[in-house]
CSV table of C-alpha atoms in Angstrom, one decimal:
chain,number,residue,atom,x,y,z
A,1,MET,CA,2.8,-3.0,0.3
A,2,GLY,CA,6.2,-1.9,1.6
A,3,LYS,CA,8.7,0.5,0.1
A,4,GLU,CA,11.0,-2.2,-1.3
A,5,LYS,CA,10.2,-1.4,-4.9
A,6,THR,CA,10.8,1.9,-6.7
A,7,HIS,CA,7.6,3.9,-7.3
A,8,ILE,CA,7.1,5.0,-10.9
A,9,ASN,CA,4.1,6.7,-12.6
A,10,ILE,CA,2.8,6.2,-16.1
A,11,VAL,CA,0.2,8.0,-18.2
A,12,VAL,CA,-1.7,6.0,-20.9
A,13,ILE,CA,-2.6,8.1,-24.0
A,14,GLY,CA,-4.0,7.6,-27.5
A,15,HIS,CA,-6.9,8.2,-29.8
A,16,VAL,CA,-10.5,7.4,-28.7
A,17,ASP,CA,-11.3,3.7,-28.8
A,18,SER,CA,-7.6,2.8,-29.4
A,19,GLY,CA,-7.9,0.4,-26.4
A,20,LYS,CA,-6.3,2.5,-23.6
A,21,SER,CA,-8.6,1.4,-20.8
A,22,THR,CA,-8.8,-2.2,-22.0
A,23,THR,CA,-5.0,-2.5,-22.2
A,24,THR,CA,-4.4,-0.9,-18.9
A,25,GLY,CA,-7.2,-2.8,-17.2
A,26,HIS,CA,-5.8,-6.1,-18.5
A,27,LEU,CA,-2.4,-5.2,-17.1
A,28,ILE,CA,-3.9,-4.3,-13.7
A,29,TYR,CA,-5.9,-7.6,-13.6
A,30,LYS,CA,-3.0,-9.8,-14.8
A,31,CYS,CA,-0.6,-8.2,-12.3
A,32,GLY,CA,-3.0,-8.7,-9.4
A,33,GLY,CA,-4.5,-5.2,-9.0
A,34,ILE,CA,-8.0,-6.6,-9.1
A,35,ASP,CA,-9.5,-10.1,-9.3
A,36,LYS,CA,-11.1,-11.6,-12.3
A,37,ARG,CA,-14.4,-12.4,-10.5
A,38,THR,CA,-14.9,-8.7,-9.7
A,39,ILE,CA,-14.2,-7.6,-13.2
A,40,GLU,CA,-16.6,-10.1,-14.9
A,41,LYS,CA,-19.4,-9.6,-12.2
A,42,GLU,CA,-19.4,-5.9,-12.4
A,43,ALA,CA,-19.0,-5.7,-16.2
A,44,ALA,CA,-21.9,-8.2,-16.7
A,45,LYS,CA,-24.1,-6.3,-14.2
A,46,MET,CA,-23.6,-3.1,-16.2
A,47,GLY,CA,-24.2,-4.9,-19.5
A,48,LYS,CA,-20.7,-4.0,-20.6
A,49,GLY,CA,-19.2,-7.4,-21.3
A,50,SER,CA,-17.0,-6.0,-24.1
A,51,PHE,CA,-15.7,-3.4,-21.6
A,52,LYS,CA,-14.7,-5.9,-19.0
A,53,TYR,CA,-11.0,-4.9,-18.7
A,54,ALA,CA,-11.8,-1.2,-19.2
A,55,TRP,CA,-14.3,-1.5,-16.3
A,56,VAL,CA,-11.2,-1.7,-14.0
A,57,LEU,CA,-10.7,2.0,-14.7
A,58,ASP,CA,-14.3,3.1,-14.9
A,59,LYS,CA,-14.6,3.8,-11.2
A,60,LEU,CA,-16.7,6.9,-11.3
A,61,LYS,CA,-20.5,6.7,-11.6
A,62,ALA,CA,-20.6,8.8,-14.7
A,63,GLU,CA,-18.0,6.6,-16.3
A,64,HIS,CA,-19.9,3.4,-15.4
A,65,GLU,CA,-23.1,4.7,-17.0
A,66,CYS,CA,-21.4,6.2,-20.2
A,67,GLY,CA,-18.9,3.4,-20.7
A,68,ILE,CA,-16.0,6.0,-20.9
A,69,THR,CA,-13.1,6.6,-18.7
A,70,ILE,CA,-12.8,10.1,-17.1
A,71,ASP,CA,-10.3,9.8,-14.2
A,72,ILE,CA,-7.8,6.9,-14.0
A,73,SER,CA,-5.6,8.2,-11.2
A,74,LEU,CA,-4.5,6.0,-8.4
A,75,TRP,CA,-4.9,2.6,-9.9
A,76,LYS,CA,-1.8,0.5,-9.3
A,77,PHE,CA,-0.1,-2.8,-10.2
A,78,GLU,CA,3.4,-4.3,-9.8
A,79,THR,CA,6.0,-5.4,-12.3
A,80,SER,CA,9.1,-7.5,-11.3
A,81,LYS,CA,11.0,-4.3,-10.6
A,82,TYR,CA,8.5,-1.5,-10.0
A,83,TYR,CA,5.4,-0.4,-8.0
A,84,VAL,CA,3.4,1.3,-10.8
A,85,THR,CA,0.7,3.9,-10.4
A,86,ILE,CA,-1.4,5.1,-13.4
A,87,ILE,CA,-1.3,8.8,-13.1
A,88,ASP,CA,0.9,11.7,-14.3
A,89,ALA,CA,3.7,10.5,-15.3
A,90,ASP,CA,7.4,9.4,-15.6
A,91,CYS,CA,6.6,7.6,-18.8
A,92,ALA,CA,3.8,7.8,-21.4
A,93,VAL,CA,2.4,4.7,-23.0
A,94,LEU,CA,0.9,5.6,-26.3
A,95,ILE,CA,-1.7,3.2,-27.5
A,96,VAL,CA,-2.4,3.1,-31.3
A,97,ALA,CA,-5.0,0.9,-32.8
A,98,ALA,CA,-3.8,-1.3,-35.7
A,99,GLY,CA,-7.3,-2.1,-37.0
A,100,VAL,CA,-8.2,-1.2,-40.6
A,101,GLY,CA,-9.1,2.5,-40.7
A,102,GLU,CA,-8.5,2.9,-36.9
A,103,PHE,CA,-4.8,3.8,-37.1
A,104,GLU,CA,-5.5,6.2,-40.0
A,105,ALA,CA,-8.2,8.0,-38.0
A,106,GLY,CA,-6.0,8.4,-34.9
A,107,ILE,CA,-2.9,9.7,-36.8
A,108,SER,CA,-4.9,12.1,-39.0
A,109,LYS,CA,-4.8,15.8,-38.4
A,110,ASN,CA,-8.1,15.7,-36.4
A,111,GLY,CA,-7.1,12.5,-34.5
A,112,GLN,CA,-5.8,12.4,-31.0
A,113,THR,CA,-2.7,10.2,-31.6
A,114,ARG,CA,-0.6,13.2,-32.8
A,115,GLU,CA,-1.9,15.6,-30.2
A,116,HIS,CA,-1.5,13.3,-27.3
A,117,ALA,CA,2.1,12.4,-28.2
A,118,LEU,CA,2.9,16.1,-28.6
A,119,LEU,CA,1.2,17.0,-25.4
A,120,ALA,CA,3.1,14.2,-23.5
A,121,TYR,CA,6.4,15.6,-24.8
A,122,THR,CA,5.5,19.2,-23.9
A,123,LEU,CA,4.4,17.9,-20.5
A,124,GLY,CA,7.9,16.9,-19.9
A,125,VAL,CA,7.3,13.2,-20.3
A,126,LYS,CA,10.4,12.2,-22.1
A,127,GLN,CA,10.2,8.4,-21.9
A,128,LEU,CA,7.7,6.8,-24.3
A,129,ILE,CA,6.5,3.3,-25.0
A,130,VAL,CA,4.2,2.6,-28.0
A,131,GLY,CA,1.7,-0.2,-27.8
A,132,VAL,CA,0.4,-1.2,-31.3
A,133,ASN,CA,-2.9,-2.5,-30.1
A,134,LYS,CA,-5.7,-4.6,-31.6
A,135,MET,CA,-3.2,-6.7,-33.6
A,136,ASP,CA,-6.0,-9.4,-33.7
A,137,SER,CA,-8.1,-7.1,-35.8
A,138,THR,CA,-5.7,-6.4,-38.7
A,139,GLU,CA,-6.2,-8.0,-42.1
A,140,PRO,CA,-5.0,-10.7,-41.9
A,141,PRO,CA,-5.0,-10.9,-38.1
A,142,TYR,CA,-1.6,-10.3,-36.5
A,143,SER,CA,-0.2,-8.8,-39.7
A,144,GLN,CA,3.6,-8.1,-39.6
A,145,LYS,CA,3.2,-5.8,-42.6
A,146,ARG,CA,0.6,-3.7,-40.9
A,147,TYR,CA,2.7,-3.5,-37.7
A,148,GLU,CA,5.7,-2.3,-39.6
A,149,GLU,CA,3.7,0.3,-41.5
A,150,ILE,CA,2.5,1.7,-38.2
A,151,VAL,CA,5.9,1.7,-36.6
A,152,LYS,CA,7.4,3.6,-39.5
A,153,GLU,CA,4.7,6.3,-39.5
A,154,VAL,CA,4.6,6.8,-35.7
A,155,SER,CA,8.4,6.8,-35.5
A,156,THR,CA,8.6,9.6,-38.1
A,157,TYR,CA,6.1,11.7,-36.1
A,158,ILE,CA,7.5,11.2,-32.6
A,159,LYS,CA,11.0,12.0,-33.9
A,160,LYS,CA,9.6,15.3,-35.4
A,161,ILE,CA,8.2,16.4,-32.0
A,162,GLY,CA,11.4,15.6,-30.1
A,163,TYR,CA,11.5,11.9,-29.0
A,164,ASN,CA,14.5,9.9,-29.9
A,165,HIS,CA,13.2,6.8,-31.7
A,166,ASP,CA,16.1,4.7,-30.5
A,167,THR,CA,14.8,5.1,-26.9
A,168,VAL,CA,11.2,4.1,-27.7
A,169,ALA,CA,10.0,0.5,-27.3
A,170,PHE,CA,7.3,-0.5,-29.9
A,171,VAL,CA,5.3,-3.6,-28.9
A,172,PRO,CA,2.6,-5.3,-31.0
A,173,ILE,CA,-0.2,-6.2,-28.5
A,174,SER,CA,-3.8,-7.2,-28.1
A,175,GLY,CA,-5.2,-5.5,-24.9
A,176,TRP,CA,-8.2,-7.7,-25.1
A,177,ASN,CA,-6.7,-11.1,-25.8
A,178,GLY,CA,-3.4,-10.4,-23.9
A,179,ASP,CA,-1.0,-10.9,-26.7
A,180,ASN,CA,2.5,-9.7,-25.7
A,181,MET,CA,1.1,-8.1,-22.6
A,182,LEU,CA,2.8,-10.2,-20.0
A,183,GLU,CA,4.0,-13.1,-22.0
A,184,PRO,CA,5.3,-13.5,-25.6
A,185,SER,CA,2.5,-14.2,-28.1
A,186,ALA,CA,2.4,-17.3,-30.2
A,187,ASN,CA,0.3,-15.4,-32.7
A,188,MET,CA,3.2,-13.2,-33.7
A,189,PRO,CA,6.2,-15.4,-34.2
A,190,TRP,CA,7.6,-12.9,-36.6
A,191,PHE,CA,8.1,-10.4,-33.7
A,192,LYS,CA,11.6,-10.8,-32.4
A,193,GLY,CA,11.2,-8.3,-29.6
A,194,TRP,CA,12.0,-4.6,-29.0
A,195,LYS,CA,15.3,-2.9,-28.4
A,196,ILE,CA,16.1,0.5,-27.0
A,197,THR,CA,19.5,2.3,-27.0
A,198,ARG,CA,20.2,5.1,-24.5
A,199,LYS,CA,23.1,6.6,-22.6
A,200,ASP,CA,21.7,5.3,-19.3
A,201,GLY,CA,21.8,1.7,-20.5
A,202,ASN,CA,20.4,-0.4,-23.3
A,203,ALA,CA,17.4,-2.7,-22.9
A,204,SER,CA,15.4,-5.3,-24.8
A,205,GLY,CA,12.4,-7.5,-24.4
A,206,THR,CA,9.3,-8.8,-26.0
A,207,THR,CA,6.3,-7.8,-23.8
A,208,LEU,CA,4.7,-4.6,-22.7
A,209,LEU,CA,5.3,-5.4,-19.1
A,210,GLU,CA,9.1,-5.8,-19.9
A,211,ALA,CA,9.1,-2.4,-21.5
A,212,LEU,CA,7.5,-0.9,-18.3
A,213,ASP,CA,10.3,-2.6,-16.3
A,214,CYS,CA,12.8,-0.7,-18.4
A,215,ILE,CA,11.5,2.8,-17.5
A,216,LEU,CA,14.2,4.9,-15.9
A,217,PRO,CA,12.9,6.2,-12.5
A,218,PRO,CA,13.4,10.0,-12.2
A,219,THR,CA,15.4,11.7,-9.6
A,220,ARG,CA,13.0,12.7,-6.8
A,221,PRO,CA,13.4,16.2,-5.3
A,222,THR,CA,13.3,15.2,-1.6
A,223,ASP,CA,15.6,18.1,-0.6
A,224,LYS,CA,13.0,20.8,-1.6
A,225,PRO,CA,10.1,22.0,0.6
A,226,LEU,CA,7.0,20.0,0.6
A,227,ARG,CA,4.5,20.5,-2.3
A,228,LEU,CA,1.5,18.1,-2.7
A,229,PRO,CA,-1.2,19.1,-5.1
A,230,LEU,CA,-4.5,17.6,-4.2
A,231,GLN,CA,-6.3,15.2,-6.6
A,232,ASP,CA,-9.4,15.0,-4.4
A,233,VAL,CA,-10.7,15.3,-0.9
A,234,TYR,CA,-12.8,12.7,0.9
A,235,LYS,CA,-14.9,12.5,4.0
A,236,ILE,CA,-14.5,9.0,5.5
A,237,GLY,CA,-16.7,7.8,8.4
A,238,GLY,CA,-14.8,7.3,11.6
A,239,ILE,CA,-11.7,9.0,10.2
A,240,GLY,CA,-12.6,12.5,9.0
A,241,THR,CA,-11.3,14.6,6.1
A,242,VAL,CA,-8.7,12.8,3.9
A,243,PRO,CA,-7.1,14.8,1.1
A,244,VAL,CA,-5.3,12.7,-1.6
A,245,GLY,CA,-2.6,13.6,-4.0
A,246,SER,CA,0.9,13.0,-5.3
A,247,VAL,CA,3.9,14.3,-3.5
A,248,ASP,CA,5.8,16.4,-6.0
A,249,THR,CA,8.7,17.7,-3.8
A,250,GLY,CA,9.9,17.2,-0.3
A,251,VAL,CA,8.8,14.7,2.3
A,252,HIS,CA,5.3,14.3,3.8
A,253,LYS,CA,4.7,12.6,7.1
A,254,PRO,CA,2.5,12.5,10.2
A,255,GLY,CA,3.0,15.5,12.5
A,256,VAL,CA,3.6,18.0,9.7
A,257,VAL,CA,1.6,21.2,10.2
A,258,ALA,CA,0.4,21.6,6.7
A,259,THR,CA,-0.8,24.8,4.9
A,260,PHE,CA,-3.1,24.5,1.9
A,261,ALA,CA,-2.9,27.2,-0.7
A,262,PRO,CA,-4.6,29.3,-2.0
A,263,VAL,CA,-7.3,28.8,0.7
A,264,ASN,CA,-4.8,29.5,3.5
A,265,VAL,CA,-5.9,26.7,5.7
A,266,THR,CA,-3.4,25.3,8.3
A,267,THR,CA,-3.8,22.0,10.2
A,268,GLU,CA,-1.8,19.1,11.6
A,269,VAL,CA,-1.4,15.9,9.6
A,270,LYS,CA,-2.5,12.9,11.8
A,271,SER,CA,-1.6,10.0,9.4
A,272,VAL,CA,-0.4,9.3,5.9
A,273,GLU,CA,-1.3,6.2,3.9
A,274,MET,CA,-0.5,4.8,0.5
A,275,HIS,CA,-3.0,2.2,-0.9
A,276,HIS,CA,-4.4,1.6,2.6
A,277,GLU,CA,-1.0,1.1,4.3
A,278,ALA,CA,0.3,3.6,6.8
A,279,LEU,CA,3.6,5.4,6.0
A,280,SER,CA,6.1,6.9,8.3
A,281,GLU,CA,7.0,9.3,5.4
A,282,ALA,CA,5.9,9.8,1.8
A,283,LEU,CA,8.4,10.8,-0.9
A,284,PRO,CA,8.1,12.5,-4.3
A,285,GLY,CA,6.2,10.2,-6.6
A,286,ASP,CA,4.1,8.6,-3.9
A,287,ASN,CA,0.3,8.9,-4.3
A,288,VAL,CA,-1.1,9.2,-0.8
A,289,GLY,CA,-4.1,10.0,1.4
A,290,PHE,CA,-3.6,11.8,4.6
A,291,ASN,CA,-5.9,12.6,7.5
A,292,VAL,CA,-6.0,16.1,8.8
A,293,LYS,CA,-7.3,17.6,12.1
A,294,ASN,CA,-10.3,20.0,12.4
A,295,VAL,CA,-10.7,20.6,8.7
A,296,SER,CA,-14.0,20.1,6.8
A,297,VAL,CA,-14.2,18.5,3.5
A,298,LYS,CA,-15.5,21.8,2.3
A,299,ASP,CA,-12.5,23.8,3.4
A,300,VAL,CA,-10.0,22.3,0.9
A,301,ARG,CA,-10.5,21.0,-2.6
A,302,ARG,CA,-8.9,19.5,-5.7
A,303,GLY,CA,-6.3,21.8,-7.1
A,304,ASN,CA,-5.2,23.2,-3.7
A,305,VAL,CA,-1.5,22.6,-2.8
A,306,ALA,CA,-0.3,21.4,0.6
A,307,GLY,CA,3.0,22.3,2.0
A,308,ASP,CA,4.9,22.5,5.4
A,309,SER,CA,3.8,25.7,7.2
A,310,LYS,CA,7.3,25.9,8.7
A,311,ASN,CA,9.3,25.5,5.5
A,312,ASP,CA,8.5,27.8,2.6
A,313,PRO,CA,4.7,27.1,2.5
A,314,PRO,CA,2.8,27.5,-0.8
A,315,MET,CA,1.0,30.8,-1.3
A,316,GLU,CA,-1.5,32.3,-3.7
A,317,ALA,CA,-0.2,33.7,-6.9
A,318,ALA,CA,-1.6,37.1,-8.0
A,319,GLY,CA,-0.1,36.7,-11.4
A,320,PHE,CA,2.8,35.1,-13.2
A,321,THR,CA,4.8,35.0,-16.4
A,322,ALA,CA,4.6,31.8,-18.5
A,323,GLN,CA,6.2,30.4,-21.6
A,324,VAL,CA,3.4,28.8,-23.7
A,325,ILE,CA,3.0,26.8,-26.8
A,326,ILE,CA,-0.4,26.9,-28.5
A,327,LEU,CA,-1.1,23.3,-29.7
A,328,ASN,CA,-4.4,23.6,-31.5
A,329,HIS,CA,-6.9,26.5,-31.5
A,330,PRO,CA,-9.2,27.5,-34.3
A,331,GLY,CA,-8.7,31.3,-34.0
A,332,GLN,CA,-6.4,34.0,-32.7
A,333,ILE,CA,-5.7,34.5,-29.0
A,334,SER,CA,-5.1,38.1,-27.8
A,335,ALA,CA,-4.8,40.1,-24.6
A,336,GLY,CA,-7.8,39.7,-22.4
A,337,TYR,CA,-8.7,36.2,-23.6
A,338,ALA,CA,-9.8,34.0,-20.6
A,339,PRO,CA,-9.3,30.3,-21.0
A,340,VAL,CA,-9.7,27.8,-18.2
A,341,LEU,CA,-6.3,27.2,-16.5
A,342,ASP,CA,-5.6,23.8,-15.0
A,343,CYS,CA,-2.5,23.6,-12.8
A,344,HIS,CA,-0.7,20.7,-11.0
A,345,THR,CA,-2.4,18.0,-13.0
A,346,ALA,CA,0.3,17.7,-15.6
A,347,HIS,CA,4.1,18.0,-15.9
A,348,ILE,CA,4.6,20.6,-18.7
A,349,ILE,CA,8.1,21.4,-19.9
A,350,ASP,CA,8.9,23.6,-22.9
A,351,ARG,CA,9.2,21.5,-26.0
A,352,HIS,CA,11.6,23.8,-27.9
A,353,SER,CA,12.8,27.4,-27.3
A,354,GLY,CA,14.3,29.7,-29.8
A,355,LYS,CA,15.1,33.2,-30.7
A,356,LYS,CA,12.7,36.1,-30.1
A,357,LEU,CA,10.7,36.7,-33.2
A,358,GLU,CA,8.4,39.6,-32.2
A,359,ASP,CA,7.8,41.9,-29.3
A,360,GLY,CA,4.3,42.6,-28.2
A,361,PRO,CA,2.4,40.5,-30.8
A,362,LYS,CA,-1.2,41.4,-31.2
A,363,PHE,CA,-2.3,37.8,-31.1
A,364,LEU,CA,-1.1,34.2,-31.0
A,365,GLU,CA,-2.2,31.3,-33.2
A,366,SER,CA,-1.8,27.5,-33.3
A,367,GLY,CA,1.9,26.5,-33.4
A,368,ASP,CA,3.1,29.7,-31.8
A,369,ALA,CA,5.4,29.8,-28.7
A,370,ALA,CA,5.4,32.9,-26.6
A,371,ILE,CA,6.1,34.5,-23.2
A,372,VAL,CA,2.8,35.7,-21.7
A,373,ASP,CA,1.7,37.4,-18.6
A,374,MET,CA,-1.2,35.7,-16.8
A,375,VAL,CA,-3.6,36.9,-14.1
A,376,PRO,CA,-5.8,34.2,-12.5
A,377,GLY,CA,-9.5,35.1,-12.4
A,378,LYS,CA,-9.8,33.1,-9.2
A,379,PRO,CA,-7.2,32.4,-6.4
A,380,MET,CA,-4.7,29.7,-7.4
A,381,CYS,CA,-1.3,28.4,-6.4
A,382,VAL,CA,1.5,28.2,-9.0
A,383,GLU,CA,5.2,28.1,-8.5
A,384,SER,CA,8.3,29.1,-10.6
A,385,PHE,CA,9.4,26.2,-12.7
A,386,SER,CA,13.0,26.9,-11.7
A,387,ASP,CA,12.1,26.5,-8.0
A,388,TYR,CA,9.5,23.7,-8.1
A,389,PRO,CA,9.6,21.9,-11.5
A,390,PRO,CA,6.6,19.7,-10.9
A,391,LEU,CA,4.4,22.7,-9.8
A,392,GLY,CA,5.5,25.2,-12.4
A,393,PRO,CA,3.5,23.5,-15.2
A,394,THR,CA,0.0,24.6,-16.3
A,395,SER,CA,-2.4,23.5,-18.9
A,396,LEU,CA,-4.8,25.9,-20.6
A,397,SER,CA,-8.1,24.6,-22.0
A,398,LEU,CA,-9.0,26.9,-24.8
A,399,SER,CA,-12.8,26.8,-25.3
A,400,CYS,CA,-12.6,23.0,-25.0
A,401,ILE,CA,-11.4,22.9,-28.6
A,402,GLY,CA,-7.6,23.1,-28.4
A,403,GLU,CA,-5.0,23.3,-25.7
A,404,GLY,CA,-2.0,25.4,-25.0
A,405,ASN,CA,0.8,24.5,-22.6
A,406,GLY,CA,2.9,26.8,-20.5
A,407,ASN,CA,5.8,26.8,-18.0
A,408,PRO,CA,5.8,29.7,-15.5
A,409,LEU,CA,9.3,31.3,-15.8
A,410,GLN,CA,8.6,33.5,-12.8
A,411,CYS,CA,5.8,33.8,-10.4
A,412,SER,CA,4.4,36.5,-8.1
A,413,CYS,CA,3.2,34.7,-5.0
A,414,LEU,CA,1.3,36.8,-2.5
A,415,GLU,CA,-0.8,36.1,0.6
A,416,LYS,CA,-3.7,37.9,-1.2
A,417,PRO,CA,-4.2,39.2,-4.8
A,418,ARG,CA,-2.9,42.7,-5.6
A,419,ASP,CA,-5.6,45.3,-5.5
A,420,GLY,CA,-7.2,46.3,-8.8
A,421,GLU,CA,-5.9,43.2,-10.6
A,422,PRO,CA,-7.8,42.4,-13.8
A,423,GLY,CA,-9.8,39.2,-13.7
A,424,GLY,CA,-9.1,37.7,-17.1
A,425,LEU,CA,-6.1,35.7,-18.4
A,426,PRO,CA,-3.9,35.5,-20.2
A,427,SER,CA,-2.6,39.1,-20.8
A,428,MET,CA,-0.3,38.8,-23.8
A,429,GLY,CA,2.2,41.4,-22.9
A,430,SER,CA,5.6,40.1,-23.9
A,431,HIS,CA,7.0,38.5,-27.0
A,432,ARG,CA,6.7,35.6,-29.5
A,433,VAL,CA,9.6,33.1,-29.7
A,434,GLY,CA,10.5,30.6,-32.3
A,435,HIS,CA,10.2,26.8,-31.9
A,436,ASP,CA,10.5,23.8,-34.1
């Protein structure tokens, strides 16, 4: 695969069992990402015939056994215009199930449709496509009335959280049967196509693939120093240690003397590949693997950040100030609370900012936005959002029940943690701000 097509990344979101994996797997299969024989052979072997397209994404052992998708990064397919990787994300594809009771479950307060759409927007994913899936399971099948009901309700919600409805393509599909995936469906003659209006140019079409072709590729920050958060690290026989990840900023290429933070490992890059093809250079948005010299697979790990040791290398952060929004948490969050912090795996940008409401609040609750001070309990690398937008974002997992999102506004990056630093996070030491 050459570099003749622009590289874009998408994330597929939606309520459980809405058909995310089946829809995405069908796209990958139809666009040549994997052959039909492999899909059917492996799905039959696992006794997962009804999961045959979803199997494309079930590449981890745990996923195969459980019939669920855990990690879908680094699957790819091509449209007429773009080279598409399914990972975090220039555009979100929200899949909602049209089946009786399924849409209502997903859009309910306890469903994931609302939360995923809100999370995508707060992650900075400002382009959205909505696939109204399982149109074959409506009553009657392929019901125009049901589709229009769903479009109306989803439109109201996404407008509320910040999306401009006029820029969002809604497509009625069947991820299983393939209706309106790559070709217009004969089962929905009433659907005259989708249209979007935006300042960067209007677009229209009928299929989900056409909607993907109308994604606007983002401006890639090639002028900034290299930052490459690691998705994983592999040991490959005859080659050695191969870290993989997406270039967020700068240019990555063979010969770079790379530094990994926060582990402070420095080594030379021997080669860089994207989907098994050698690259002379990798640019922001490219998902690559690169071979490094004299580094064990145990020396670096997922979550580390690679940079050029000679050009503002990444460093450990002893603490940082972040702007956060608490999406959903059952109780109150106060100073000393220690959630799990996940950085570099999402692009989080503040949804709304407003006037200061309160200095030094005793606690935060669901729906609150605030400026907070955080101290990592373990070494980590995080950057100021103003300096490195892709690396500023963080995601907090609050007791595995709800999630908060934050943008570091400023960051204290040191070679080692400050002495006497407390081990918990976050420390709520600033103020609450208003948001819509």
